[in-house]
XYZ file of C-alpha atoms in Angstrom:
708
model
C 54.540 -36.188 2.463
C 51.955 -35.333 5.062
C 48.565 -36.747 4.211
C 45.733 -34.234 3.918
C 42.568 -35.199 5.772
C 39.272 -34.298 4.169
C 36.715 -32.831 6.591
C 33.284 -33.982 5.385
C 30.598 -31.277 5.294
C 27.574 -31.741 7.503
C 25.030 -34.017 5.844
C 21.386 -32.984 5.740
C 18.966 -35.348 4.113
C 15.984 -33.760 2.336
C 12.533 -35.143 3.005
C 10.762 -36.683 0.046
C 7.521 -34.785 -0.494
C 4.812 -36.107 -2.797
C 3.413 -32.999 -4.401
C -0.064 -33.125 -5.824
C -0.581 -32.213 -9.455
C -2.427 -29.031 -10.332
C -5.298 -31.054 -11.808
C -5.777 -33.080 -8.628
C -5.694 -29.933 -6.486
C -8.345 -28.263 -8.690
C -10.497 -31.400 -8.579
C -10.397 -31.610 -4.782
C -11.230 -27.904 -4.415
C -14.076 -28.191 -6.916
C -15.460 -31.265 -5.127
C -15.304 -29.483 -1.785
C -16.863 -26.332 -3.251
C -19.890 -27.989 -4.856
C -20.604 -30.430 -2.063
C -23.676 -29.574 0.003
C -24.699 -30.642 3.474
C -26.690 -29.144 6.322
C -23.614 -28.369 8.486
C -21.920 -26.738 5.501
C -24.979 -24.597 4.745
C -25.180 -23.559 8.393
C -21.455 -22.769 8.495
C -21.690 -20.756 5.256
C -24.633 -18.687 6.506
C -23.065 -18.006 9.894
C -19.791 -17.129 8.173
C -21.614 -14.723 5.857
C -23.534 -13.145 8.762
C -21.144 -13.221 11.769
C -23.796 -11.510 13.906
C -25.579 -14.873 14.131
C -22.557 -16.289 15.927
C -21.754 -13.576 18.436
C -25.167 -12.040 19.193
C -26.551 -15.080 21.132
C -23.397 -14.945 23.274
C -23.812 -11.244 24.033
C -23.046 -10.478 27.691
C -25.745 -7.919 28.425
C -24.588 -6.705 31.860
C -20.949 -6.544 30.823
C -21.220 -5.006 27.354
C -24.420 -2.946 27.160
C -23.190 0.212 28.931
C -20.037 0.573 26.806
C -21.899 -0.161 23.554
C -24.714 2.255 24.415
C -22.333 5.097 25.348
C -20.030 4.672 22.328
C -22.999 4.268 19.974
C -24.698 7.482 21.144
C -21.459 9.464 21.082
C -20.468 8.289 17.590
C -24.032 8.949 16.387
C -23.828 12.513 17.726
C -20.515 13.019 15.949
C -21.814 11.299 12.830
C -24.813 13.596 12.204
C -22.914 16.883 11.575
C -20.180 15.007 9.699
C -22.732 13.249 7.489
C -24.216 16.614 6.516
C -20.781 18.249 6.103
C -19.200 15.564 3.931
C -21.994 15.932 1.393
C -20.250 19.177 0.421
C -17.284 17.023 -0.625
C -19.399 14.394 -2.352
C -21.354 16.980 -4.336
C -24.763 15.735 -3.206
C -27.514 17.249 -0.960
C -27.109 16.714 2.842
C -29.920 14.180 3.243
C -27.925 11.553 1.336
C -25.090 11.677 3.821
C -27.540 10.710 6.561
C -28.899 7.881 4.439
C -25.373 6.593 3.803
C -24.466 6.666 7.478
C -27.648 4.853 8.468
C -27.505 1.975 5.979
C -23.732 1.400 6.263
C -23.924 0.969 10.048
C -26.833 -1.479 9.798
C -25.157 -3.661 7.140
C -21.778 -3.738 8.840
C -23.499 -4.724 12.070
C -24.800 -7.815 10.299
C -21.725 -8.727 8.241
C -18.603 -7.272 9.862
C -16.120 -9.264 11.927
C -14.515 -6.303 13.701
C -16.019 -5.235 17.013
C -14.756 -1.650 16.886
C -14.642 -0.422 13.262
C -17.022 2.383 12.414
C -18.104 2.166 8.781
C -19.757 5.109 7.098
C -18.889 8.330 5.342
C -15.162 9.138 5.152
C -13.645 12.411 3.980
C -11.299 10.799 1.435
C -14.058 8.673 -0.087
C -16.389 11.680 -0.191
C -13.772 13.742 -1.987
C -13.169 11.029 -4.610
C -16.924 10.563 -5.103
C -17.324 14.344 -5.410
C -14.688 14.587 -8.104
C -16.444 11.930 -10.209
C -19.884 13.472 -9.610
C -18.710 16.969 -10.565
C -16.922 15.656 -13.660
C -20.057 13.906 -14.895
C -22.260 16.872 -13.987
C -19.952 19.141 -15.935
C -20.048 16.847 -18.976
C -23.873 16.789 -18.764
C -23.911 20.606 -18.880
C -25.065 21.366 -15.357
C -24.106 24.547 -13.494
C -21.496 23.415 -10.965
C -21.900 26.463 -8.794
C -24.199 25.856 -5.791
C -25.650 29.349 -6.020
C -27.225 31.359 -8.769
C -24.113 33.044 -10.054
C -20.372 32.698 -9.854
C -18.289 35.611 -8.699
C -15.724 37.386 -10.847
C -12.935 35.698 -12.779
C -12.866 31.903 -12.783
C -9.999 29.913 -14.328
C -10.971 26.413 -15.466
C -8.174 24.401 -17.015
C -10.546 21.947 -18.644
C -12.300 24.736 -20.554
C -9.271 26.830 -21.316
C -11.379 29.953 -20.748
C -13.728 31.627 -18.304
C -16.763 29.545 -17.272
C -20.065 30.763 -18.610
C -23.088 29.846 -16.602
C -25.917 28.240 -18.542
C -29.565 28.086 -17.672
C -30.697 25.178 -15.457
C -31.704 22.122 -17.416
C -32.472 18.445 -16.948
C -31.157 15.180 -18.375
C -33.172 12.115 -19.299
C -32.121 9.156 -17.190
C -33.864 5.754 -17.213
C -36.855 7.333 -18.982
C -37.233 10.161 -16.416
C -36.210 13.810 -16.640
C -33.494 14.285 -14.007
C -32.566 17.643 -12.530
C -29.327 18.663 -10.852
C -29.988 17.006 -7.465
C -31.424 13.859 -9.047
C -28.522 13.508 -11.506
C -25.836 14.038 -8.842
C -27.116 11.300 -6.541
C -27.749 9.024 -9.538
C -24.065 9.315 -10.456
C -22.990 8.732 -6.841
C -25.280 5.700 -6.472
C -24.154 4.128 -9.771
C -20.526 4.725 -8.818
C -21.102 3.172 -5.389
C -22.733 0.119 -6.951
C -19.687 -0.359 -9.211
C -17.354 0.005 -6.246
C -19.293 -2.649 -4.354
C -19.273 -5.006 -7.323
C -15.516 -4.671 -7.689
C -15.029 -5.363 -3.999
C -17.340 -8.362 -4.195
C -15.342 -9.778 -7.113
C -12.127 -9.201 -5.161
C -13.622 -11.143 -2.260
C -14.911 -14.005 -4.425
C -11.585 -14.425 -6.257
C -9.614 -13.684 -3.057
C -7.771 -10.735 -4.525
C -7.154 -9.115 -1.163
C -3.435 -9.362 -1.824
C -3.821 -6.245 -3.983
C -3.720 -4.175 -0.793
C -0.161 -5.331 -0.018
C 1.043 -3.029 -2.778
C -0.333 -0.069 -0.816
C 2.586 0.477 1.529
C 2.103 2.397 4.750
C 4.271 5.396 3.719
C 2.465 5.547 0.370
C -0.986 5.458 2.015
C 0.050 8.106 4.553
C 1.377 10.364 1.818
C -1.716 9.754 -0.289
C -4.030 10.558 2.629
C -2.094 13.718 3.473
C -2.144 14.928 -0.142
C -5.866 14.177 -0.342
C -6.402 16.065 2.945
C -4.707 19.113 1.437
C -7.001 18.803 -1.579
C -10.027 18.607 0.717
C -8.879 21.709 2.559
C -8.465 23.506 -0.775
C -11.903 22.495 -2.021
C -13.511 23.717 1.220
C -11.602 26.992 1.474
C -14.099 28.848 -0.750
C -16.884 28.121 1.755
C -14.847 29.668 4.588
C -14.641 32.882 2.621
C -18.114 32.714 1.071
C -16.697 32.954 -2.456
C -18.964 31.494 -5.135
C -16.730 29.655 -7.595
C -17.389 26.232 -9.179
C -15.172 23.242 -8.387
C -12.333 22.847 -10.896
C -12.528 19.926 -13.296
C -9.372 18.054 -14.335
C -5.824 17.991 -13.046
C -4.233 20.584 -10.800
C -7.270 21.215 -8.616
C -5.223 22.621 -5.751
C -3.290 25.146 -7.897
C -6.267 26.271 -9.970
C -8.621 26.536 -6.986
C -6.181 28.677 -4.991
C -5.679 30.886 -8.058
C -9.450 31.332 -8.361
C -9.754 32.084 -4.632
C -7.091 34.795 -4.701
C -8.457 36.179 -7.956
C -11.865 36.581 -6.255
C -10.675 37.401 -2.753
C -12.314 40.836 -3.012
C -15.702 39.081 -3.128
C -15.250 37.546 0.313
C -18.484 37.353 2.317
C -17.646 38.939 5.698
C -20.475 37.111 7.440
C -19.123 33.718 6.318
C -15.546 34.735 7.128
C -16.395 35.821 10.669
C -18.544 32.712 11.241
C -15.720 30.506 9.983
C -13.128 32.158 12.228
C -15.348 31.688 15.288
C -16.241 28.080 14.479
C -12.658 27.032 13.734
C -11.443 28.667 16.935
C -14.031 26.837 19.039
C -13.519 23.487 17.231
C -9.701 23.606 17.514
C -9.877 24.681 21.146
C -12.308 21.861 21.891
C -10.067 19.294 20.152
C -6.959 20.546 21.978
C -8.711 20.398 25.359
C -9.901 16.857 24.613
C -6.397 15.745 23.635
C -4.777 17.362 26.645
C -7.303 16.035 29.192
C -8.324 12.792 27.478
C -7.340 10.785 30.553
C -9.739 12.770 32.752
C -12.597 13.053 30.255
C -14.524 9.782 30.207
C -16.479 10.737 27.063
C -15.504 13.014 24.151
C -16.996 16.481 24.199
C -19.491 16.770 21.242
C -17.948 20.010 19.939
C -19.258 19.551 16.401
C -22.843 19.066 17.535
C -22.669 22.163 19.761
C -21.237 24.221 16.880
C -23.942 22.963 14.495
C -26.727 23.695 16.975
C -25.381 27.128 17.920
C -24.611 28.168 14.333
C -28.043 26.993 13.131
C -29.839 29.025 15.790
C -27.665 32.099 15.089
C -28.254 31.813 11.343
C -31.997 31.264 11.751
C -32.686 34.103 14.175
C -30.138 36.415 12.580
C -31.574 35.719 9.107
C -28.016 35.546 7.759
C -29.040 34.086 4.398
C -31.293 36.945 3.320
C -29.430 39.807 5.058
C -25.819 38.866 4.219
C -26.236 36.398 1.317
C -24.648 33.623 3.399
C -24.926 30.146 1.797
C -27.030 27.718 3.848
C -27.711 23.992 3.679
C -31.305 24.419 2.535
C -34.263 22.155 3.028
C -33.462 18.653 4.335
C -36.547 16.442 4.110
C -37.591 13.905 6.725
C -38.232 10.222 6.123
C -36.886 7.980 3.375
C -37.021 8.154 -0.408
C -38.302 4.955 -2.100
C -35.441 2.719 -3.278
C -34.385 2.803 -6.893
C -32.145 0.612 -9.073
C -28.846 2.414 -9.847
C -28.618 3.690 -13.418
C -26.940 1.041 -15.544
C -26.578 3.534 -18.409
C -24.109 5.546 -16.309
C -22.006 2.569 -15.180
C -19.841 2.128 -18.331
C -18.628 5.723 -17.910
C -17.894 5.140 -14.208
C -16.192 1.716 -14.480
C -12.623 3.100 -14.402
C -13.374 5.771 -11.775
C -14.713 3.073 -9.426
C -11.432 1.076 -9.327
C -9.340 3.361 -7.052
C -12.385 3.919 -4.819
C -12.846 0.142 -4.415
C -9.183 -0.473 -3.583
C -8.828 2.426 -1.144
C -12.138 1.666 0.626
C -11.143 -1.975 1.050
C -7.564 -1.183 2.141
C -8.649 1.281 4.850
C -11.403 -1.011 6.146
C -9.222 -4.136 6.401
C -6.180 -2.339 7.844
C -8.296 -0.582 10.517
C -10.170 -3.765 11.443
C -6.895 -5.708 11.807
C -5.244 -2.885 13.758
C -8.016 -2.608 16.353
C -8.467 -6.389 16.521
C -4.801 -6.766 17.381
C -5.044 -3.963 19.954
C -8.022 -5.569 21.691
C -6.953 -9.195 21.450
C -9.223 -10.837 18.866
C -9.046 -11.793 15.201
C -10.903 -10.683 12.081
C -11.373 -12.355 8.716
C -10.019 -10.073 5.969
C -12.030 -11.771 3.204
C -15.258 -11.396 5.211
C -14.340 -7.747 5.812
C -14.099 -7.343 2.043
C -17.519 -8.939 1.649
C -18.955 -6.716 4.355
C -17.651 -3.471 2.862
C -18.749 -4.594 -0.644
C -22.336 -5.053 0.589
C -22.071 -1.749 2.517
C -21.750 -0.215 -0.931
C -23.949 -2.478 -3.105
C -27.118 -2.481 -0.987
C -27.119 1.229 0.002
C -26.633 2.182 -3.682
C -30.288 1.166 -4.153
C -31.239 3.635 -1.379
C -29.558 6.757 -2.787
C -26.239 6.460 -0.890
C -22.598 7.032 -1.853
C -19.333 5.149 -1.212
C -18.329 4.231 2.325
C -15.365 2.755 4.170
C -14.058 2.473 7.718
C -13.280 5.867 9.289
C -10.281 6.151 11.600
C -11.509 9.065 13.768
C -14.884 7.540 14.608
C -13.316 4.106 15.143
C -10.927 5.614 17.676
C -13.847 7.287 19.413
C -15.679 3.946 19.662
C -12.604 2.266 21.065
C -11.965 5.004 23.644
C -15.576 5.154 24.847
C -15.908 1.495 25.866
C -17.249 -0.148 22.702
C -17.441 -3.927 23.038
C -19.379 -5.119 19.955
C -21.098 -3.840 16.805
C -24.232 -3.172 18.865
C -22.737 0.301 19.122
C -23.109 0.674 15.329
C -26.779 -0.199 15.672
C -27.155 2.513 18.343
C -25.402 5.040 16.056
C -27.785 4.107 13.257
C -30.733 4.715 15.573
C -29.355 8.217 16.405
C -29.133 8.976 12.682
C -32.651 7.554 12.209
C -34.047 10.002 14.815
C -32.512 12.885 12.881
C -33.882 11.525 9.602
C -37.407 11.163 10.987
C -37.725 14.261 13.154
C -34.821 16.768 13.237
C -33.510 17.052 9.657
C -35.596 20.119 8.655
C -34.154 22.110 11.566
C -30.764 22.221 9.784
C -32.199 24.400 6.966
C -30.439 27.578 8.161
C -27.078 25.881 8.862
C -24.381 27.775 6.954
C -22.176 25.856 4.549
C -19.103 27.595 5.992
C -19.825 25.865 9.336
C -19.877 22.489 7.581
C -16.585 23.380 5.851
C -15.078 24.246 9.242
C -16.081 20.812 10.596
C -14.436 19.110 7.613
C -11.215 21.147 7.783
C -10.731 20.721 11.542
C -11.240 16.945 11.126
C -8.145 16.976 8.862
C -5.816 18.115 11.654
C -4.416 14.622 12.190
C -3.517 14.098 8.531
C -2.095 17.615 8.034
C 0.024 17.300 11.209
C 2.000 14.538 9.469
C 3.939 17.259 7.639
C 5.856 17.703 10.892
C 6.914 14.034 10.773
C 8.622 14.309 7.369
C 12.178 14.971 8.731
C 11.804 12.009 11.130
C 10.566 9.791 8.283
C 13.541 10.761 6.109
C 15.978 10.065 8.956
C 14.404 6.682 9.764
C 14.201 5.540 6.153
C 15.099 7.793 3.254
C 13.247 5.576 0.775
C 10.017 5.590 2.807
C 10.286 9.336 3.276
C 10.696 9.897 -0.477
C 7.737 7.595 -1.220
C 5.626 9.659 1.230
C 6.647 12.935 -0.436
C 6.082 11.679 -3.980
C 2.624 10.255 -3.136
C 1.661 13.424 -1.260
C 2.786 15.885 -3.961
C 1.331 13.789 -6.812
C -2.032 13.575 -5.011
C -2.144 17.250 -4.046
C -0.785 18.777 -7.262
C -2.139 16.461 -9.970
C -5.229 14.569 -8.814
C -6.284 12.020 -6.214
C -6.568 9.154 -8.708
C -3.255 9.927 -10.408
C -1.629 10.368 -7.003
C -2.690 6.853 -6.025
C -1.248 5.384 -9.236
C 1.971 7.388 -8.945
C 2.366 6.356 -5.290
C 1.940 2.643 -6.034
C 4.205 2.682 -9.103
C 6.909 4.736 -7.380
C 6.931 2.531 -4.244
C 7.291 -0.537 -6.477
C 10.118 1.123 -8.423
C 11.841 1.766 -5.100
C 11.608 -1.934 -4.243
C 12.989 -2.901 -7.670
C 15.775 -0.350 -7.267
C 16.709 -1.893 -3.943
C 16.999 -5.346 -5.526
C 19.127 -3.924 -8.324
C 21.459 -2.107 -5.969
C 21.570 -4.247 -2.830
C 24.222 -4.283 -0.130
C 27.111 -6.603 -0.951
C 29.966 -7.616 1.341
C 33.052 -9.729 1.767
C 32.976 -11.892 4.878
C 35.613 -12.688 7.470
C 35.828 -15.238 10.270
C 35.451 -14.409 13.950
C 38.136 -15.712 16.285
C 37.615 -19.159 17.815
C 34.097 -19.378 16.298
C 32.853 -20.742 13.007
C 31.024 -17.480 12.335
C 31.466 -15.369 9.201
C 30.290 -11.767 8.899
C 30.815 -8.549 6.982
C 34.397 -7.284 7.442
C 33.255 -3.663 6.959
C 30.553 -3.836 9.622
C 32.305 -5.833 12.378
C 35.714 -5.593 14.026
C 38.293 -8.337 14.567
C 37.289 -10.474 11.589
C 39.928 -12.271 9.555
C 39.249 -13.281 5.914
C 40.223 -16.910 5.291
C 43.596 -17.380 3.611
C 43.219 -17.254 -0.179
C 39.430 -17.726 0.013
C 37.000 -14.911 -0.877
C 33.521 -15.119 0.697
C 30.945 -12.942 -1.064
C 27.419 -12.149 0.156
C 24.691 -10.659 -2.063
C 21.652 -9.413 -0.116
C 18.848 -9.640 -2.667
C 17.139 -12.154 -4.970
C 19.148 -12.959 -8.075
C 17.000 -12.611 -11.193
C 17.040 -11.156 -14.682
C 16.813 -7.508 -13.567
C 19.840 -7.501 -11.259
C 22.120 -10.075 -12.898
C 24.545 -7.414 -14.163
C 24.571 -5.683 -10.790
C 25.465 -8.988 -9.129
C 28.360 -9.637 -11.523
C 29.725 -6.076 -11.286
C 29.678 -6.121 -7.485
C 31.307 -9.557 -7.361
C 34.102 -8.594 -9.776
C 34.712 -5.378 -7.871
C 34.748 -7.135 -4.491
C 37.201 -9.931 -5.394
C 39.268 -7.716 -7.727
C 39.382 -10.226 -10.611
C 37.111 -10.353 -13.671
C 37.654 -13.805 -15.223
C 37.286 -12.755 -18.881
C 39.774 -9.901 -18.540
C 42.163 -12.087 -16.574
C 42.000 -14.774 -19.272
C 42.564 -12.143 -21.973
C 45.663 -10.845 -20.111
C 47.061 -14.355 -19.835
C 46.541 -15.002 -23.545
C 48.265 -11.746 -24.430
C 51.189 -12.656 -22.209
C 51.298 -16.115 -23.824
C 51.400 -14.565 -27.274
C 54.092 -12.150 -26.182
C 56.127 -14.973 -24.675
C 55.879 -16.968 -27.938
C 57.115 -14.015 -29.969
C 60.073 -13.413 -27.636
C 61.001 -17.119 -27.723
C 60.867 -17.158 -31.521
C 63.155 -14.124 -31.726
C 65.587 -15.666 -29.245
C 65.723 -18.937 -31.229
C 66.446 -17.082 -34.464
C 69.140 -15.042 -32.736
C 70.822 -18.242 -31.544
C 70.932 -19.573 -35.112
C 68.531 -22.448 -34.603
C 67.247 -23.386 -38.088
C 64.523 -25.705 -36.808
C 61.131 -25.183 -38.387
C 59.333 -26.558 -35.354
C 56.847 -24.313 -33.629
C 57.543 -22.931 -30.213
C 55.097 -24.422 -27.706
C 54.429 -22.342 -24.592
C 51.514 -23.051 -22.289
C 49.058 -20.432 -21.067
C 50.904 -18.112 -18.703
C 49.792 -18.739 -15.140
C 49.501 -15.695 -12.848
C 49.403 -16.189 -9.135
C 46.132 -14.782 -7.735
C 45.422 -13.744 -4.191
C 42.763 -16.432 -3.920
C 41.941 -19.843 -5.278
C 38.278 -20.129 -4.250
C 35.203 -17.925 -4.169
C 32.439 -18.928 -1.753
C 29.052 -17.372 -2.554
C 27.067 -17.000 0.676
C 23.463 -17.351 -0.549
C 21.801 -16.941 2.870
C 20.408 -13.511 1.844
C 19.214 -14.667 -1.622
C 15.521 -15.647 -1.160
C 15.030 -16.860 -4.725
C 16.628 -17.029 -8.159
C 15.243 -17.494 -11.652
C 16.653 -19.204 -14.735
C 18.802 -16.138 -15.434
C 20.208 -16.359 -11.914
C 21.046 -20.027 -12.391
C 22.726 -19.237 -15.720
C 24.757 -16.571 -13.903
C 25.997 -19.170 -11.397
C 26.876 -21.558 -14.221
C 28.775 -18.793 -16.055
C 30.765 -17.959 -12.914
C 31.745 -21.595 -12.359
C 32.889 -21.951 -15.980
C 34.679 -18.592 -16.353
C 36.507 -18.719 -13.024
C 37.303 -22.373 -13.690
C 39.249 -21.301 -16.762
C 41.624 -19.331 -14.562
C 41.732 -22.162 -11.988
C 39.491 -20.535 -9.358
C 36.782 -22.655 -7.766
C 33.288 -21.279 -7.081
C 31.229 -22.856 -4.268
C 27.706 -22.089 -3.003
C 26.818 -22.006 0.700
C 23.675 -21.469 2.793
C 21.249 -21.868 -0.110
C 17.574 -22.245 0.856
C 15.616 -25.200 -0.445
C 13.807 -23.298 -3.221
C 17.148 -22.171 -4.677
C 18.529 -25.726 -4.403
C 15.433 -27.185 -6.109
C 15.758 -24.805 -9.040
C 19.466 -25.549 -9.407
C 18.765 -29.276 -9.384
C 16.010 -28.941 -11.995
C 18.411 -26.970 -14.205
C 21.146 -29.643 -13.757
C 23.519 -27.086 -12.276
C 25.214 -29.946 -10.363
C 25.492 -32.179 -13.457
C 23.611 -35.316 -14.294
C 22.081 -36.999 -11.230
C 23.588 -34.181 -9.094
C 27.018 -35.795 -9.214
C 28.828 -32.527 -8.401
C 26.410 -31.442 -5.682
C 28.632 -32.473 -2.742
C 31.610 -30.569 -4.183
C 29.737 -27.359 -5.130
C 27.016 -26.908 -2.504
C 27.523 -26.608 1.251
C 25.116 -26.035 4.128
C 27.448 -23.588 5.917
C 30.116 -21.118 4.868
C 32.620 -22.791 7.200
C 32.097 -26.170 5.500
C 32.737 -24.539 2.113
C 35.907 -22.853 3.394
C 37.267 -26.120 4.820
C 36.507 -27.970 1.589
C 38.193 -25.203 -0.437
C 41.385 -25.379 1.647
C 41.493 -29.181 1.560
C 40.826 -29.309 -2.195
C 43.556 -26.783 -2.914
C 46.038 -28.618 -0.640
C 45.224 -31.925 -2.353
C 45.693 -30.324 -5.811
C 49.050 -28.861 -4.777
C 50.147 -32.228 -3.436
C 49.248 -33.931 -6.718
C 51.117 -31.245 -8.659
C 54.305 -31.790 -6.596
C 54.082 -35.550 -7.019
C 53.742 -35.258 -10.797
C 56.713 -32.849 -10.884
C 58.886 -35.291 -9.011
């Protein structure tokens, strides 16, 4: 008899790591946190205000020209946008200028990104405007900007036509508050709550929340919100006087109201809108086509605002054609005021999505441009910066801010080097606040709506990318579509929740239905891969190698077992049941045969469990694609070993990572003191296959010897 030689598996010796207890870790962190020294105080202050670190190192000759140019250009772009986005936010134009001014100053002091432009953002303005209009509606204010609404107006929240009440005021903090006062009070209180949430997220280091906002989900959410913004602004293009819809289905209801009142279109506003959109789009297209030749962006918005203001003023469009205009914009600053704490309980829930979205856009943009320009940012400090960009300005009659992609790209393309450019932009806004604001009195609201709508071109163009998204990743494409439709057709807040939940469901679905495969061996190499994906692979003789490409936990245990049984073709419980039935049948046949032969013995017929020859004697589970398991996963492994053992099939594990091994050891999967570890666990698939063959050969040899 030829002696079988055992090939020992490769031996890897684990390092012994002394892990600290939770109590000792907390004690050390607490000791470090409460300790105080001069260097620590200095480090904390310079960390809180990064400007103290980089400003003394400012290279004047090298940086000043780029910062000056980008600051002036962004400031010029910022002024018309600040006025325009107030239409979305539901507040008078002056507050958009305040918001832009204070946000730039604070981010200059606290931000770690050199290129991000923080200020008003269309999506934030829309979300603020929805909250403001909801609270104004509940307080009984007339939501129409002008004296009367036109024609039929469908409002789902009322269930009937809107009736316009007489103007009134609401008592707030002991003062009678009119429509303008109440709207900015809501916006300021909401902004304060947003900043507080972001500050708490920074203190407790909850920045990980943003990882659940996947890129396809955010893109779909932004596109759906852009379509909502376009819908909300469409009435200004036509000069139709209808209030903003309250509740779900804003897009559907608003378009119904627009078409129901299309006969009331103001021709002056329509013609002005057509001219402005044509010029703005043409200017944007020229800039994109010749961006390599143009050293600085062409200030199309400022030219449109200046030209339209002059035309409206000298043409007296407001009085002659009833065209809606911006109205009086005062100069100077309003005294600061504490945000209304009586409003905050009602706004606490509304502030949550604003806080998360504002933080997510700011951090993602800062990291993206830092990577592009070769420096690093501190995400937690960015969260602190954006939180104070909301908390402090809320005392100065401002609304919610975040980083804005378009203006950040302009800063980057015009030679911005540091946040000095934000300071320059703030100074441009300050000049308008102090001297030029009243000159925008005659500026038509349809012109502001045109500026907003044309700025959405980038987001709306993403509709063209949907087929490519679906081809590249069907799951990502579906997440984009679901987030976009939920945001556009239901509401912005619900769209965000639906997008996050649906994207998480997609991840869970992937883990419950992962790719599984049987592996084969490449020729002349100890390499095992999927036999369905690669050619010229040979499965080992009478050994099945199964790979499961997902974590194994309570939610996908059944999927794992189903796919394994289907792949190897044998379900142990059914196989054992078949064998027992065959044993019972064999006993009955033997009993009948004995009686037929006349044997009067009363002894029972003893027949062992019928053995069926299977195509394999060992299953090797390749765990290289299993990142983790839980107690249910470990119980699944134990069940497989026991059940397949009953039909004389061995189950081995290969390529387990250390976290999986640790959990199996803690659960005594390998027996007491890990006595079975060397015979069940292998570092490579090849080692498991060799051990399986040698074990089977040794068992067969023992069986032959006992038979002899």
